[in-house]
C-alpha atoms as one frame of an Amber mdcrd trajectory, in Angstrom:
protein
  -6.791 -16.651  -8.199  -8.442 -13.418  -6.901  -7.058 -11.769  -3.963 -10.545
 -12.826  -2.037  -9.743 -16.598  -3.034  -6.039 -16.342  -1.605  -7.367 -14.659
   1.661  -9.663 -17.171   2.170  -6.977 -19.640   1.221  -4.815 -18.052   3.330
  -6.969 -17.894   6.621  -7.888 -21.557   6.571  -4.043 -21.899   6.284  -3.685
 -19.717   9.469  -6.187 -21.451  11.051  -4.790 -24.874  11.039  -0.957 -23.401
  11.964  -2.503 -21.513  14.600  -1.287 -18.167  13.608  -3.014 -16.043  15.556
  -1.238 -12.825  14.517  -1.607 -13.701  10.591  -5.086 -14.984  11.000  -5.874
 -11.531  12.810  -5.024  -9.543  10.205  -6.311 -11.551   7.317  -9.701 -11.168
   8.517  -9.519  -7.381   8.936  -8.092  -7.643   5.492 -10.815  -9.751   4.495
 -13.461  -7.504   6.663 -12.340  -4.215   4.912 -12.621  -5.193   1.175 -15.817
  -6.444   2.620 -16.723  -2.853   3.590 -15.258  -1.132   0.519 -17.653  -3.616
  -1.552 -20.505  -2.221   0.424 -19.882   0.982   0.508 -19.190   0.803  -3.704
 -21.982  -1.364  -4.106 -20.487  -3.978  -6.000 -21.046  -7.298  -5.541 -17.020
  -7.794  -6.583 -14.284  -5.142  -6.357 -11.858  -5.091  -9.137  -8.102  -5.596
  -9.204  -7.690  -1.828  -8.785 -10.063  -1.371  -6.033  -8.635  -4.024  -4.059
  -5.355  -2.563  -4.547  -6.829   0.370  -2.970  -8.221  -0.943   0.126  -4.629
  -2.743   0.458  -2.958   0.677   0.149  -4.978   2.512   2.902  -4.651  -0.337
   5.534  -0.609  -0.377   4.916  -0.437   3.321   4.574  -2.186   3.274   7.758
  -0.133   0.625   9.862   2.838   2.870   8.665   1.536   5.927  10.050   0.678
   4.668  13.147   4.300   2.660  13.371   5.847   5.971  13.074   3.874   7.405
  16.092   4.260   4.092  18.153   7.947   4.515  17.614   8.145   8.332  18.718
   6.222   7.659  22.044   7.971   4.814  22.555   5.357   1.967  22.931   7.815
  -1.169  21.164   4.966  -4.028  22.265   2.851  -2.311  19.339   5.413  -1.617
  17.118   6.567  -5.207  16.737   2.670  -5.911  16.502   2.249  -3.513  13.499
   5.403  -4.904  11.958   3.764  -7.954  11.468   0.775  -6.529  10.304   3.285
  -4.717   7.904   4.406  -7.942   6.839   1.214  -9.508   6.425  -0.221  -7.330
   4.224   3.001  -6.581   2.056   2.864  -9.900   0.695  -0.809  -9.124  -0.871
   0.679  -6.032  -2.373   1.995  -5.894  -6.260   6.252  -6.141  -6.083   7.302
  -2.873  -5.182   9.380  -0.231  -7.365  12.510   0.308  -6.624  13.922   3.992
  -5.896  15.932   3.903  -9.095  12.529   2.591 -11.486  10.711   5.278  -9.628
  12.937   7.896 -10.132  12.829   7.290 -14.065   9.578   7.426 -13.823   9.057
  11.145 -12.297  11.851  11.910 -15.189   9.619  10.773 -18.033   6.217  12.763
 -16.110   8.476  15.705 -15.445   9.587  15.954 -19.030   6.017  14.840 -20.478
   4.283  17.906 -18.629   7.722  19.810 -19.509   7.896  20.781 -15.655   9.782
  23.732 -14.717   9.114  24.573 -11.216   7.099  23.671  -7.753   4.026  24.891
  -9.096   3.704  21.873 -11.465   3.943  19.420  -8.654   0.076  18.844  -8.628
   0.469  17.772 -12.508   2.924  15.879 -12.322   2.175  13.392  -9.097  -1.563
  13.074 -10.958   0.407  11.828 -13.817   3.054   9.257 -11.471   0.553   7.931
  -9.113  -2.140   6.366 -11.461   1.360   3.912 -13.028   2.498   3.453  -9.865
  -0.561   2.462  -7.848   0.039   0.460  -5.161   3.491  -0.316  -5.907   5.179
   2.744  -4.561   4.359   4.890  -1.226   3.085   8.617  -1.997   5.614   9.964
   0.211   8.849   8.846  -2.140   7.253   9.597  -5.247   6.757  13.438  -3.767
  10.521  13.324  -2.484  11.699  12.211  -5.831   9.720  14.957  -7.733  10.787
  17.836  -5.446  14.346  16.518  -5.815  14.000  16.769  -9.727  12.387  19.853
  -9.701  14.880  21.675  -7.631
């Protein structure tokens, strides 16, 4: 089933439960791979550039949770955590710290990686394996750590 058919699966599901929340942010789910198949000019997007589109809107919930926190505004947090939530379970299982971190072992010692300067190399080599199913952030944590 293509992620398109479980949306739509999933919306008429939200409909008829009358989850508002859920339904909400299926359709803006549904709305942006609608956008990025415009914008590509494909008629269908492919696994990867789904994945994509998926990515951005999470990454972007995240970043804005992170502000909502700091000024203190906890009616949209809880809204983005469900929004979080929503679109997690669309999202590929995600690594775990310890499967991530043998990961940026194998790149560092593939590129033979000596200092900072080799970062660039080395998170073009992680990223492309681990797409979607590991935030940017860790991955550049774990390969400072194991370049230090």
């Amino acid at each position: 089933m293509t992620l398109a058919e479980q949306l739509n699966q999933d919306m008429k599901q939200a409909m008829k439960s009358k989850e508002k929340d859920k339904l909400a942010v299926i359709r803006m789910l549904k709305a942006s791979l609608q956008n990025e198949s415009i914008k590509l000019g494909n008629k269908n997007l492919s696994e990867d550039e789904e994945l994509t589109v998926l990515s951005r809107e999470l990454k972007q919930r995240k970043d804005s949770l992170q502000e909502f926190k700091s000024a203190g505004r906890d009616d949209l947090v809880d809204k983005l955590k469900v929004e979080i939530d929503v679109i997690q379970a669309y999202m590929p299982r995600q690594l775990t710290e310890k499967e991530l971190e043998e990961i940026v072992k194998t790149a560092i010692k593939e590129i033979d990686a000596t200092s900072k300067k080799d970062m660039g190399k080395i998170m073009n080599t992680v990223m492309p394996k681990v797409k979607g199913q590991a935030d940017g952030a860790l991955i550049n944590k774990l390969v400072q750590k194991h370049l230090n």
